[in-house]
C-alpha cells in the first residue's frame, strides 16, 4: 500500500529524533567499555609495581648477571612484616608501611607457615629448625643488624631463620646443592660499617632467572668488590617467583605469594 504524504512526514520526523538518541548511546557505550580502560574501582584496588628496564649485566663469578642493590643506614628503621596469611602484594605492603626499601624475607611451608625461626617484635611465630640449607639467621637488635649461624644473646626486635649463609667473616662459603636450578636470588648482607645491604640478583635478559644457588657466594663476593663494599656476612633469602625487591631505583615484583618482607622506612 502506498504511503501518504502525512505518513512520510511522520517517519522523517521520528528519524530526526531517533538518530541523535542512538548516536548518543553508542558513544556512551564505547567510552565506558573501551578495551584497556579499567573501571575506577579496579584501578585503585591494587597498586602495581612497575618493572624497571633490566640493568646492564656485569661479569660476576665468571657469568654475566644483573643486580639491584640498596643500603639501609645504621639508623634506618627496619621492620619484619609477616605475610603468610594476609598474602598482600609487595606493592600493597610498600604503600601500607611506607617502605623506602622492601625485599622478601625467608621461606615458608605449603600451609603458609614460616620455615624455621620467625619473630616479628614480641611475637614468635615459629621455632628454630635444624636444616642444612636454612642454616642462618638475620636479625635486628636495637641499631644493630646481624647475620650468623646462631641468634644473638641480646634481645632482638625481629629475627628469622633463612639460608644458606653465603659469606662469613668476609669469606665465601662453598655450597654443594643437589638439584640446583637457576633462579632470581634475594640476599641480605651486612658490611664492615654495620649497614644492612639488600640485593636482588637476576638474569641479564630475564628478570625471573638468575644464578644457581651454588654460584651465589661468588656472585655476592664479586658484587662487593665491584661496588667497593666489604661484605662481612651475607645470607640467601627466598627467591624465584616468591622474590620481590623495591627501592628508589628498582622495582621487581613477585609472581607468587611472598611469605614475609623486610621493610626499611
XYZ file of C-alpha atoms in Angstrom:
265
model
C 0.000 0.000 0.000
C 1.398 3.454 -0.941
C 2.387 5.801 1.891
C 0.507 9.078 2.214
C 2.376 12.391 2.376
C 1.408 12.693 6.067
C 2.879 9.290 6.915
C 6.131 10.133 5.132
C 6.423 13.351 7.106
C 5.869 11.487 10.395
C 8.578 8.919 9.581
C 11.073 11.638 8.719
C 10.259 13.400 11.978
C 10.787 10.209 14.008
C 14.097 9.521 12.279
C 15.325 13.018 13.097
C 14.622 12.315 16.774
C 15.893 8.723 16.920
C 19.231 9.185 15.107
C 20.749 11.604 17.708
C 19.447 9.419 20.560
C 21.009 6.256 19.067
C 24.273 8.104 18.386
C 24.398 9.332 21.994
C 24.037 5.815 23.459
C 26.620 4.367 21.059
C 29.179 6.987 22.169
C 28.368 6.321 25.831
C 28.790 2.551 25.382
C 32.219 2.743 23.775
C 33.532 5.401 26.149
C 32.685 3.196 29.167
C 33.566 -0.186 27.683
C 36.652 0.681 25.649
C 39.251 -2.098 25.978
C 42.252 -1.337 28.149
C 40.448 1.206 30.345
C 39.654 -0.408 33.721
C 36.770 0.803 35.885
C 37.793 3.180 38.656
C 37.380 0.615 41.443
C 39.679 -1.859 39.652
C 42.300 0.821 39.058
C 42.555 1.661 42.760
C 42.063 -1.808 44.237
C 45.654 -2.991 43.830
C 48.598 -0.635 43.239
C 51.016 -2.040 40.669
C 54.765 -2.406 40.965
C 56.348 -1.071 37.797
C 59.122 -3.204 36.399
C 62.255 -1.232 35.513
C 64.300 -1.968 32.414
C 66.819 -4.713 33.130
C 70.135 -3.112 34.176
C 73.200 -3.841 32.105
C 74.754 -7.127 33.120
C 78.169 -7.464 34.714
C 80.577 -10.353 34.864
C 80.086 -11.859 38.320
C 81.750 -15.151 39.247
C 82.511 -15.723 35.577
C 78.965 -15.196 34.253
C 77.008 -12.108 33.225
C 74.310 -11.226 35.783
C 72.304 -8.129 36.620
C 71.585 -6.964 40.147
C 69.803 -4.310 42.189
C 71.286 -3.122 45.497
C 70.059 -0.841 48.273
C 71.761 0.052 51.555
C 69.948 0.850 54.784
C 71.771 3.312 57.013
C 72.745 2.200 60.508
C 69.992 4.384 61.951
C 67.379 3.116 59.478
C 64.090 1.855 60.866
C 63.694 -1.734 59.689
C 60.729 -3.963 60.432
C 59.852 -7.571 59.648
C 56.359 -8.000 58.219
C 54.714 -11.453 58.277
C 52.559 -12.001 55.190
C 51.915 -15.744 55.338
C 48.146 -15.485 55.794
C 47.483 -11.969 54.549
C 49.040 -12.685 51.129
C 49.362 -8.965 50.318
C 51.356 -7.875 47.278
C 54.699 -6.111 47.596
C 53.051 -3.010 46.153
C 50.382 -3.028 48.866
C 52.932 -3.679 51.623
C 55.146 -0.845 50.418
C 52.208 1.554 50.388
C 50.793 0.443 53.743
C 54.084 0.588 55.667
C 55.693 3.451 53.718
C 58.764 1.373 52.865
C 61.675 3.110 51.159
C 63.277 -0.289 50.547
C 61.441 -3.601 50.503
C 62.637 -7.167 49.984
C 61.117 -10.568 50.582
C 62.078 -12.499 53.700
C 62.690 -16.198 54.257
C 60.989 -19.415 53.253
C 57.565 -20.753 54.185
C 55.748 -24.079 54.079
C 52.903 -25.214 51.838
C 50.447 -24.488 54.668
C 51.667 -20.867 54.823
C 53.820 -21.010 57.942
C 57.412 -19.766 58.305
C 60.091 -22.382 57.761
C 62.320 -22.144 60.814
C 62.534 -19.475 63.481
C 60.465 -16.340 62.926
C 59.929 -13.495 65.397
C 58.355 -10.169 64.454
C 58.528 -7.981 67.535
C 57.404 -9.892 70.645
C 55.509 -12.467 68.576
C 57.425 -15.703 67.933
C 55.565 -17.415 65.112
C 57.891 -20.389 64.655
C 60.720 -22.184 66.470
C 64.230 -22.904 65.125
C 64.731 -25.890 62.831
C 67.829 -27.949 62.180
C 68.307 -27.707 58.428
C 71.494 -27.629 56.355
C 70.012 -25.207 53.823
C 68.412 -22.719 56.201
C 71.494 -22.608 58.420
C 71.485 -18.865 59.106
C 69.666 -16.113 60.951
C 69.204 -12.451 60.198
C 68.123 -10.080 62.938
C 67.839 -6.559 64.238
C 68.752 -5.760 67.836
C 68.460 -2.046 68.545
C 70.602 -0.252 65.959
C 72.491 -3.413 65.019
C 71.690 -5.724 62.120
C 73.371 -9.091 62.150
C 73.703 -12.303 60.159
C 75.075 -15.518 61.615
C 74.610 -19.201 62.284
C 73.113 -18.526 65.723
C 70.809 -15.945 67.242
C 72.445 -13.279 69.438
C 72.142 -13.447 73.212
C 70.749 -9.910 73.324
C 67.005 -9.397 72.818
C 66.031 -8.874 69.179
C 63.485 -6.541 67.625
C 62.946 -9.104 64.875
C 64.689 -12.172 63.515
C 64.114 -15.088 61.189
C 65.862 -18.224 60.012
C 66.917 -18.497 56.384
C 69.836 -19.636 54.289
C 72.178 -20.849 53.305
C 74.824 -18.473 54.630
C 76.853 -17.205 51.666
C 79.611 -15.121 53.261
C 81.077 -15.231 56.749
C 83.895 -13.021 58.049
C 84.259 -11.609 54.513
C 84.924 -15.075 53.037
C 82.869 -17.092 50.556
C 81.386 -20.303 51.886
C 81.364 -23.259 49.469
C 77.927 -24.706 48.749
C 77.049 -28.131 47.398
C 73.404 -28.041 46.326
C 71.509 -31.018 44.950
C 69.025 -30.350 42.150
C 70.310 -26.774 41.851
C 68.437 -24.634 39.332
C 68.881 -21.077 38.027
C 66.562 -18.595 39.700
C 66.311 -14.969 40.756
C 68.005 -14.589 44.133
C 67.320 -12.274 47.066
C 70.163 -11.683 49.507
C 70.763 -9.758 52.726
C 74.289 -8.722 53.695
C 75.992 -6.679 56.401
C 79.077 -4.647 55.513
C 82.062 -3.576 57.597
C 80.237 -0.365 58.573
C 77.330 -2.312 60.032
C 74.997 -1.346 57.206
C 72.290 -3.742 56.099
C 72.597 -4.283 52.335
C 69.703 -5.788 50.385
C 70.203 -7.262 46.919
C 68.377 -8.963 44.093
C 70.420 -10.900 41.505
C 68.814 -11.940 38.222
C 69.430 -12.752 34.582
C 70.771 -10.093 32.255
C 67.939 -10.844 29.805
C 65.271 -12.338 32.073
C 64.284 -10.898 35.442
C 62.921 -14.146 36.877
C 66.014 -16.191 36.071
C 69.309 -15.983 37.902
C 72.365 -17.841 39.163
C 72.488 -21.296 40.653
C 72.427 -21.233 44.438
C 75.863 -22.840 44.436
C 77.203 -19.887 42.425
C 75.732 -17.241 44.704
C 78.588 -16.839 47.239
C 80.982 -15.947 44.408
C 78.432 -13.629 42.803
C 77.826 -11.694 46.036
C 81.549 -11.544 46.784
C 82.213 -10.041 43.343
C 79.381 -7.519 43.754
C 81.016 -6.338 46.970
C 84.333 -5.823 45.181
C 82.766 -4.026 42.207
C 80.659 -1.794 44.480
C 83.639 -1.050 46.784
C 81.814 -2.596 49.743
C 83.251 -5.063 52.227
C 80.507 -7.577 52.853
C 81.291 -9.170 56.213
C 78.387 -11.614 56.065
C 75.583 -12.482 53.662
C 72.669 -14.893 53.619
C 70.273 -16.170 50.993
C 66.566 -15.320 51.277
C 63.585 -16.833 49.496
C 63.879 -16.421 45.737
C 62.427 -17.208 42.350
C 58.744 -16.427 41.838
C 58.315 -15.537 45.547
C 61.009 -12.842 45.458
C 60.413 -9.098 45.364
C 62.659 -6.048 45.602
C 61.631 -2.398 45.668
C 63.841 0.655 46.166
C 64.144 4.185 44.840
C 65.831 2.875 41.704
C 64.391 -0.608 41.205
C 61.043 -2.399 41.267
C 60.986 -6.178 40.865
C 57.616 -7.740 41.578
C 56.731 -11.263 42.631
C 54.670 -13.871 40.753
C 53.608 -15.967 43.746
C 52.847 -15.025 47.353
C 55.717 -13.599 49.408
C 55.660 -15.034 52.932
C 57.307 -12.086 54.689
C 59.069 -8.804 53.998
C 61.951 -6.765 55.355
C 60.846 -3.132 55.161
C 63.230 -0.179 55.516
C 61.370 3.008 56.416
